[in-house]
mmCIF file with all atom_site columns, C-alpha atoms in Angstrom:
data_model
loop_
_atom_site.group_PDB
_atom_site.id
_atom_site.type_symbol
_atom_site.label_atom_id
_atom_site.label_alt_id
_atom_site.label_comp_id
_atom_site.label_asym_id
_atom_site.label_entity_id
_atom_site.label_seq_id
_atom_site.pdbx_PDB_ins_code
_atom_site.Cartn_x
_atom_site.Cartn_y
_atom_site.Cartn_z
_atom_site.occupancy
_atom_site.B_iso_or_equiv
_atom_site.pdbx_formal_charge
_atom_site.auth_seq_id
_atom_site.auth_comp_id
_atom_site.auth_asym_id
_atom_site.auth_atom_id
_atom_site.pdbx_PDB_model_num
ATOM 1   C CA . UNK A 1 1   ? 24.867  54.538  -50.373 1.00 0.00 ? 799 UNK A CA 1
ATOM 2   C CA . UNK A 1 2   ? 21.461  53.060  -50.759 1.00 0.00 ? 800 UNK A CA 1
ATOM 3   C CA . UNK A 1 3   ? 19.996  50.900  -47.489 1.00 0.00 ? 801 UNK A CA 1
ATOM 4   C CA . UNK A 1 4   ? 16.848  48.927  -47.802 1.00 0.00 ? 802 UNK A CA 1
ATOM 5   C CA . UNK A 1 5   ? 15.113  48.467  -44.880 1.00 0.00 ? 803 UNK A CA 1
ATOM 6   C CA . UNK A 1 6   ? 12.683  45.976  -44.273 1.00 0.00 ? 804 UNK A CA 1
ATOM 7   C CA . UNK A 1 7   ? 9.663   46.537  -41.562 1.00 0.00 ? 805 UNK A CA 1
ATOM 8   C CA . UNK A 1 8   ? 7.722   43.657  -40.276 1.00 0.00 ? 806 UNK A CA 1
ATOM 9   C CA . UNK A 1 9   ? 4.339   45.088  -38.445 1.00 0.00 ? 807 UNK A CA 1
ATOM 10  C CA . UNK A 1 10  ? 3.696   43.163  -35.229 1.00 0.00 ? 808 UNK A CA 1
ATOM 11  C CA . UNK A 1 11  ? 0.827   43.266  -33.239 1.00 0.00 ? 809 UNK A CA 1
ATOM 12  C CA . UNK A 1 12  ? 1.454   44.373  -29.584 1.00 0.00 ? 810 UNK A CA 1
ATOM 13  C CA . UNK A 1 13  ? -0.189  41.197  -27.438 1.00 0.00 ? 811 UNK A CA 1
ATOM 14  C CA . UNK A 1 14  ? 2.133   39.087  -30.261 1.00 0.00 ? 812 UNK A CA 1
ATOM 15  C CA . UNK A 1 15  ? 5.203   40.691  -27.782 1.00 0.00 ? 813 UNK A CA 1
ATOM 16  C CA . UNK A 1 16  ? 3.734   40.037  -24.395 1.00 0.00 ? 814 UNK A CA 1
ATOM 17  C CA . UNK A 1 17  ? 4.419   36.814  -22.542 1.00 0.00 ? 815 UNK A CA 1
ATOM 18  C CA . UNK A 1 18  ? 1.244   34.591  -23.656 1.00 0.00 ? 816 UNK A CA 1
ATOM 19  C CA . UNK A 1 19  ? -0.381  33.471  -20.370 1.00 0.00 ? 817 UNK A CA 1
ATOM 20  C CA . UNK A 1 20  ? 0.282   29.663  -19.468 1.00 0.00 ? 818 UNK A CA 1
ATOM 21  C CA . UNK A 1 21  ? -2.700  27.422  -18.689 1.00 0.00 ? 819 UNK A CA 1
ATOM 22  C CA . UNK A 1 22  ? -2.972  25.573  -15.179 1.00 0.00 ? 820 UNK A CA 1
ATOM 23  C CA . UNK A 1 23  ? -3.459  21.450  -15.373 1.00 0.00 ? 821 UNK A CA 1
ATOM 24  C CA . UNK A 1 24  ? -6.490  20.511  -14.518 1.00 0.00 ? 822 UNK A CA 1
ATOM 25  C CA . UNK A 1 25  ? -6.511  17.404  -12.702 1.00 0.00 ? 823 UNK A CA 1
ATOM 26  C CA . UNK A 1 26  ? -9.215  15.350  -12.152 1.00 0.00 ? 824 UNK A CA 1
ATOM 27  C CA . UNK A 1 27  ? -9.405  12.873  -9.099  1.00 0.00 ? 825 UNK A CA 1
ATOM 28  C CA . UNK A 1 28  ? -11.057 10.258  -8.497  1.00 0.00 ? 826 UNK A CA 1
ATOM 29  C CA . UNK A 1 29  ? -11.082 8.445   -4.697  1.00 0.00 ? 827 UNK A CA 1
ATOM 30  C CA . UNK A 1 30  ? -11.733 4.660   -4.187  1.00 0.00 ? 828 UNK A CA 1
ATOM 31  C CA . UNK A 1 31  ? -11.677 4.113   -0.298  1.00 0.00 ? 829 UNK A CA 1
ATOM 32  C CA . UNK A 1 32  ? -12.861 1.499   1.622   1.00 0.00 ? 830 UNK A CA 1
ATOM 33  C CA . UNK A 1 33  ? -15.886 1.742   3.344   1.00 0.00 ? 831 UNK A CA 1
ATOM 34  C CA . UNK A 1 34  ? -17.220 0.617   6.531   1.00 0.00 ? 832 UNK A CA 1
ATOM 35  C CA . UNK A 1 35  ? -16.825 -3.525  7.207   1.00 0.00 ? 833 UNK A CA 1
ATOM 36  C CA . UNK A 1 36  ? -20.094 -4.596  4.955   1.00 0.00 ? 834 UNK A CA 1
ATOM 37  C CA . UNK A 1 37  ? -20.191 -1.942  3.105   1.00 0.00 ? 835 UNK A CA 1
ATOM 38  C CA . UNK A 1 38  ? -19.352 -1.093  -0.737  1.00 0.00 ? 836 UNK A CA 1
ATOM 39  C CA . UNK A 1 39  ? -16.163 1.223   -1.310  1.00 0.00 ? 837 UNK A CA 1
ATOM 40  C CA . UNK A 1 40  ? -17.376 4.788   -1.301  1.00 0.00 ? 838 UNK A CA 1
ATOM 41  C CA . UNK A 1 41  ? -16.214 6.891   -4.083  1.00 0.00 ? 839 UNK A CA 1
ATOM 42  C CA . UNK A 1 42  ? -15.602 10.603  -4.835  1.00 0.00 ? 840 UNK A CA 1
ATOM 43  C CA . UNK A 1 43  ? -13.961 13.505  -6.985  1.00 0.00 ? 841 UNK A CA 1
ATOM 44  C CA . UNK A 1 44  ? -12.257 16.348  -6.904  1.00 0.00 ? 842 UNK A CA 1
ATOM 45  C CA . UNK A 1 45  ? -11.418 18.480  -9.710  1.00 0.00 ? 843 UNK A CA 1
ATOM 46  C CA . UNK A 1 46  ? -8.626  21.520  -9.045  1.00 0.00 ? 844 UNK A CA 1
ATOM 47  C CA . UNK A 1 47  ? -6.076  23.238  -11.512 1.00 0.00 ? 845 UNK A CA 1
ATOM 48  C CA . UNK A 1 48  ? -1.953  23.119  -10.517 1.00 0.00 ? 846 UNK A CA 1
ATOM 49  C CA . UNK A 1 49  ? 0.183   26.011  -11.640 1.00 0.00 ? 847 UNK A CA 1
ATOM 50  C CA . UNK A 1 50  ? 1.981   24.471  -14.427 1.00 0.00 ? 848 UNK A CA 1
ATOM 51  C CA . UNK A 1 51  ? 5.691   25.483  -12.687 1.00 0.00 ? 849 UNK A CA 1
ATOM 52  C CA . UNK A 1 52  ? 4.792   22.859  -10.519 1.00 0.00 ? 850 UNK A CA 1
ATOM 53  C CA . UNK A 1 53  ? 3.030   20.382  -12.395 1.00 0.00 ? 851 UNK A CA 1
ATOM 54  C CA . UNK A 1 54  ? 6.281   17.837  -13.209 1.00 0.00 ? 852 UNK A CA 1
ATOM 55  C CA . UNK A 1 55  ? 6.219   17.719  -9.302  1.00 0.00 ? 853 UNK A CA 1
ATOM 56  C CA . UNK A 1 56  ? 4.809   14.700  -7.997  1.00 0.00 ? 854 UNK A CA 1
ATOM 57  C CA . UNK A 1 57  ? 5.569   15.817  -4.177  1.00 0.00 ? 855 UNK A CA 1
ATOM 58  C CA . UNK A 1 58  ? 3.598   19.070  -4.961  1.00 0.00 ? 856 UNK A CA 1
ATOM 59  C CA . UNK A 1 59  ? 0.857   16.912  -6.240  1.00 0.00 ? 857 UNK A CA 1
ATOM 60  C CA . UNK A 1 60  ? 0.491   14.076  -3.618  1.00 0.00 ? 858 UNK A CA 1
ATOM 61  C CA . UNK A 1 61  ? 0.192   17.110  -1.058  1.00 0.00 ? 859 UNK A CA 1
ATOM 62  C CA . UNK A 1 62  ? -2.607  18.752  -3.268  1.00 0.00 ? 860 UNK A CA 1
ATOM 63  C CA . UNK A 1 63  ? -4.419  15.524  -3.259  1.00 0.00 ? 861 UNK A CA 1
ATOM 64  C CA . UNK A 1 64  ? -4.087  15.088  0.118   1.00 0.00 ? 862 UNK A CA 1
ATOM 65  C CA . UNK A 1 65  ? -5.201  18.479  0.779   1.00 0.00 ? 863 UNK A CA 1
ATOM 66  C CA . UNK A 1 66  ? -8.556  18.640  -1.646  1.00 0.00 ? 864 UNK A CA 1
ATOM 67  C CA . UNK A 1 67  ? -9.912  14.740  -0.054  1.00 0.00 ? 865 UNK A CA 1
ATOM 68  C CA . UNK A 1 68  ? -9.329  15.968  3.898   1.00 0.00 ? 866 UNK A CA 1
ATOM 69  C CA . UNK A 1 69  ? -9.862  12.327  4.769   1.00 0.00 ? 867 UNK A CA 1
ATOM 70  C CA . UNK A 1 70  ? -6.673  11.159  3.747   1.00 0.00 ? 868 UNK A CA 1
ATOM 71  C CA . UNK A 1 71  ? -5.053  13.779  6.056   1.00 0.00 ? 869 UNK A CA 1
ATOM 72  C CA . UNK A 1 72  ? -0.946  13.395  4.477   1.00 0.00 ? 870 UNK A CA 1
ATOM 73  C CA . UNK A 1 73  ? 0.849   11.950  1.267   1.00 0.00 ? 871 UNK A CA 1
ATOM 74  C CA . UNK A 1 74  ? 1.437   8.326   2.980   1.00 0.00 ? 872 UNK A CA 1
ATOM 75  C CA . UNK A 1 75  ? -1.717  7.590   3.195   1.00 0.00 ? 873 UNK A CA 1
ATOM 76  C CA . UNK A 1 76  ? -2.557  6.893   -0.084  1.00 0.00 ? 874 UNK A CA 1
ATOM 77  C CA . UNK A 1 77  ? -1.417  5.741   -3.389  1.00 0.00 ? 875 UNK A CA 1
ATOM 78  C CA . UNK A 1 78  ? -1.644  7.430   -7.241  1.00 0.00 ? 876 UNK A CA 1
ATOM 79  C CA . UNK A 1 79  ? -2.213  5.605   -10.293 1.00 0.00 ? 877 UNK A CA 1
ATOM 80  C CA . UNK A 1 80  ? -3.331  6.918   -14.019 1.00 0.00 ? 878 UNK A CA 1
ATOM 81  C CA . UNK A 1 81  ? -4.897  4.910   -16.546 1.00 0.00 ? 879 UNK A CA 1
ATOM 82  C CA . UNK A 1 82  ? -3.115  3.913   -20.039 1.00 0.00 ? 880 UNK A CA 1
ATOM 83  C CA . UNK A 1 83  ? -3.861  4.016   -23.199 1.00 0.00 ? 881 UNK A CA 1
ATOM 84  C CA . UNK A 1 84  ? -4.526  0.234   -22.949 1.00 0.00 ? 882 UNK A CA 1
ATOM 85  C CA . UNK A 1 85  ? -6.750  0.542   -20.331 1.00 0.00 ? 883 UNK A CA 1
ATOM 86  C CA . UNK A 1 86  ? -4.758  -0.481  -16.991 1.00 0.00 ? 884 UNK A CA 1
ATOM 87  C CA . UNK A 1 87  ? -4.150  1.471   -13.795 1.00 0.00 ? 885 UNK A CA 1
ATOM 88  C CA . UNK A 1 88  ? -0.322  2.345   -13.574 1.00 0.00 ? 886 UNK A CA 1
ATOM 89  C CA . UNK A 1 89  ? 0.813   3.411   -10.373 1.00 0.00 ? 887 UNK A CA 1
ATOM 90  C CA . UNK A 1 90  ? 3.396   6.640   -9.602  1.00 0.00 ? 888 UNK A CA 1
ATOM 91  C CA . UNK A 1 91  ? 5.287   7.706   -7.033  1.00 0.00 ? 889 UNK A CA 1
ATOM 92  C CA . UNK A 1 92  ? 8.440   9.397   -8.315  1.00 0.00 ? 890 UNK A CA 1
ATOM 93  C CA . UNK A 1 93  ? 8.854   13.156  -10.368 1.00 0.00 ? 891 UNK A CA 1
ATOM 94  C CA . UNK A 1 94  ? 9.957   10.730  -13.357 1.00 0.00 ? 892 UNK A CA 1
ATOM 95  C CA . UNK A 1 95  ? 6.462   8.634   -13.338 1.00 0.00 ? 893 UNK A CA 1
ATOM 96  C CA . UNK A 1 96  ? 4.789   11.686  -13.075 1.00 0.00 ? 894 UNK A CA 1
ATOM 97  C CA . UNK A 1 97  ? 6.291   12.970  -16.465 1.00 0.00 ? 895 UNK A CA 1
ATOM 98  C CA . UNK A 1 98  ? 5.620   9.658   -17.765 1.00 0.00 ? 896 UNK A CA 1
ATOM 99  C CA . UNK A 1 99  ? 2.047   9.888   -17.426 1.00 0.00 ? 897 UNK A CA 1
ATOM 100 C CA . UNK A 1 100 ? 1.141   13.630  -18.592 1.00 0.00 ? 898 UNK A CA 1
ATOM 101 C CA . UNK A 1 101 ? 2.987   12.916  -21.915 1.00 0.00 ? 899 UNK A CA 1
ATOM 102 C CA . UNK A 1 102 ? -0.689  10.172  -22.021 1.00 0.00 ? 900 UNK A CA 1
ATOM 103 C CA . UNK A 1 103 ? -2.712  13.271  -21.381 1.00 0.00 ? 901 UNK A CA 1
ATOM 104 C CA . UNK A 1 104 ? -4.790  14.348  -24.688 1.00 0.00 ? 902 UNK A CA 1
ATOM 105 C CA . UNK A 1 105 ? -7.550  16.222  -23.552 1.00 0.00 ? 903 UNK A CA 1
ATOM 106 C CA . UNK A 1 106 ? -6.481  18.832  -21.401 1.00 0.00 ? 904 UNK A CA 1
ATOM 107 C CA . UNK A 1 107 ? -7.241  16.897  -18.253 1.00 0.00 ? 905 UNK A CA 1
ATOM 108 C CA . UNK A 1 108 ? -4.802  14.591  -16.066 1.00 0.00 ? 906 UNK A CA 1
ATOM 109 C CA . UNK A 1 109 ? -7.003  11.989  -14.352 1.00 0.00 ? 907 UNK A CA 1
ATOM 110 C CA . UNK A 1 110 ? -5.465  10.041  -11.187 1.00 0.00 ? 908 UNK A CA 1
ATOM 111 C CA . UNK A 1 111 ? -7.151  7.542   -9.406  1.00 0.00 ? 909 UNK A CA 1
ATOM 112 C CA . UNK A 1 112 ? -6.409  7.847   -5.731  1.00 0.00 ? 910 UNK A CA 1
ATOM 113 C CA . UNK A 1 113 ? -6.412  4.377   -3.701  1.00 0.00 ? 911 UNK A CA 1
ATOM 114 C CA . UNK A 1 114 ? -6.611  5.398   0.082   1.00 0.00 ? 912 UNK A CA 1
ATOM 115 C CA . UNK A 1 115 ? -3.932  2.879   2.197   1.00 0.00 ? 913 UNK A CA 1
ATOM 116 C CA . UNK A 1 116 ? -4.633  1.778   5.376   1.00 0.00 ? 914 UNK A CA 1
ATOM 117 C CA . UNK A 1 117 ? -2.778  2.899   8.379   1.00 0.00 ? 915 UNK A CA 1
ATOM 118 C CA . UNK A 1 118 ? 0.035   0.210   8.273   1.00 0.00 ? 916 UNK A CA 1
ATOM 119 C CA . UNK A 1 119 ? 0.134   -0.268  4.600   1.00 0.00 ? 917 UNK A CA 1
ATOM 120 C CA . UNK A 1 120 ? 2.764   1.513   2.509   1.00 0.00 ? 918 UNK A CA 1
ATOM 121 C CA . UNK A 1 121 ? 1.495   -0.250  -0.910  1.00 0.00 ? 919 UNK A CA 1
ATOM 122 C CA . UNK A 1 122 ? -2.322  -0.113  -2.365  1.00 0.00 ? 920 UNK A CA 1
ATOM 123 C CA . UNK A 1 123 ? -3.844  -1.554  -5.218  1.00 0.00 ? 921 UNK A CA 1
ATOM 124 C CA . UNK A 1 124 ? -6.239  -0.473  -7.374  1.00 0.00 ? 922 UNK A CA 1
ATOM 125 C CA . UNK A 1 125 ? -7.835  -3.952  -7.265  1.00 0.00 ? 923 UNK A CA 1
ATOM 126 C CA . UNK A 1 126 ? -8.548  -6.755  -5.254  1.00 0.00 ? 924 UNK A CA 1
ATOM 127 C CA . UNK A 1 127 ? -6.477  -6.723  -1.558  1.00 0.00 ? 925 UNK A CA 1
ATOM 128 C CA . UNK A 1 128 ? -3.305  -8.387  -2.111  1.00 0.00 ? 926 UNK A CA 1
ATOM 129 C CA . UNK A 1 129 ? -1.352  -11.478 -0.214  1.00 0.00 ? 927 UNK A CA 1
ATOM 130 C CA . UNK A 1 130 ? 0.972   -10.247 2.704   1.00 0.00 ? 928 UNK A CA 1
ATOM 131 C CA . UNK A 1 131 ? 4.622   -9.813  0.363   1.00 0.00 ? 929 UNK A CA 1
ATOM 132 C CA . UNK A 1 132 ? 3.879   -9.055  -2.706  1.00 0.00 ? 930 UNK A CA 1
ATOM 133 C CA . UNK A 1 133 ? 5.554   -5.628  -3.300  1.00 0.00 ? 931 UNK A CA 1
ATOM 134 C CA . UNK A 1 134 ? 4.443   -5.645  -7.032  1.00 0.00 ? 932 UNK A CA 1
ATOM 135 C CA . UNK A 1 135 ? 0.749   -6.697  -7.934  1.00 0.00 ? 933 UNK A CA 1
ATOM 136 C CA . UNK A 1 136 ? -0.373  -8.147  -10.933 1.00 0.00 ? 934 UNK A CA 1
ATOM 137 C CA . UNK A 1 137 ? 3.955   -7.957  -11.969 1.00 0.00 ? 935 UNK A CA 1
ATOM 138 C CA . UNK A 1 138 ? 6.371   -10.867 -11.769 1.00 0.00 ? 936 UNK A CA 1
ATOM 139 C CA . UNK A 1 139 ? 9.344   -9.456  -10.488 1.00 0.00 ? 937 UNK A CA 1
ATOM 140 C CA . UNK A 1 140 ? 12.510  -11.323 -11.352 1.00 0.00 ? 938 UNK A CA 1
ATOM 141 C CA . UNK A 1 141 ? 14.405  -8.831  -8.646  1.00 0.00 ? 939 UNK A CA 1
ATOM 142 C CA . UNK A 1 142 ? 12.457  -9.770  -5.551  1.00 0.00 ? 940 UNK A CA 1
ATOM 143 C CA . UNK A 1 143 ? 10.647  -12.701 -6.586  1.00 0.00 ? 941 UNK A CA 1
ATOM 144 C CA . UNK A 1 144 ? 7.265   -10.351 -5.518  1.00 0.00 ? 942 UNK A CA 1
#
């Protein structure tokens, strides 16, 4: 009985679990500065393990934690920028998602908009009227 055998060589790191690579995210704050003064402005860069980088909770703490001024999650608001150009805001796992499929070079940048104490929504624009729960949007749902 003749048996052919055939033998594939394979190199040893081609077997060992290739290493995943950390997002980089790269933040930039817009906050409001004192009354008369211009917005002040900063960023942060830091890398998120990528097990947790579909998690938008894991991410609005991270933010929170690299600009200590902001203190917790609620006090600000995320947006990323498009490929036409406009700010898109996110708050949910799904939006998150969303966003990092727009990511092409390697680097997920978020604009942070700091909220004041008794806002829950920020813009990444001018202040906005009291009730309108979606800026620059007309919202057939609740006429916002």
């Amino acid at each position: 009985c003749d048996v052919l055998v055939f033998l594939r060589a394979v190199r040893i790191p081609d077997l060992l679990p290739r290493p995943t690579m950390s997002l980089t995210v790269k933040a930039y704050l817009d906050r409001p500065g004192a009354q008369g003064t211009p917005p002040e402005h900063e960023i942060r860069r830091f890398a998120i393990d990528p097990s947790v980088s579909s998690s938008y909770d894991y991410l609005s703490r991270k933010v929170a934690q690299v600009f200590p001024c902001l203190s917790e999650p609620g006090n600000f608001q995320l947006f990323w920028k498009d490929g036409e150009g406009d700010l898109v805001s996110f708050s949910s796992d799904e939006e998150l998602l969303e966003a990092l499929g727009f990511v092409s070079d390697g680097i997920f940048r978020i604009y942070v908009k700091a909220t004041s104490s008794g806002s829950s929504q920020a813009t990444p624009g001018d202040a906005q009227p009291a009730g309108i729960f979606h800026p620059s949007v007309v919202c057939d749902g609740c006429n916002g």
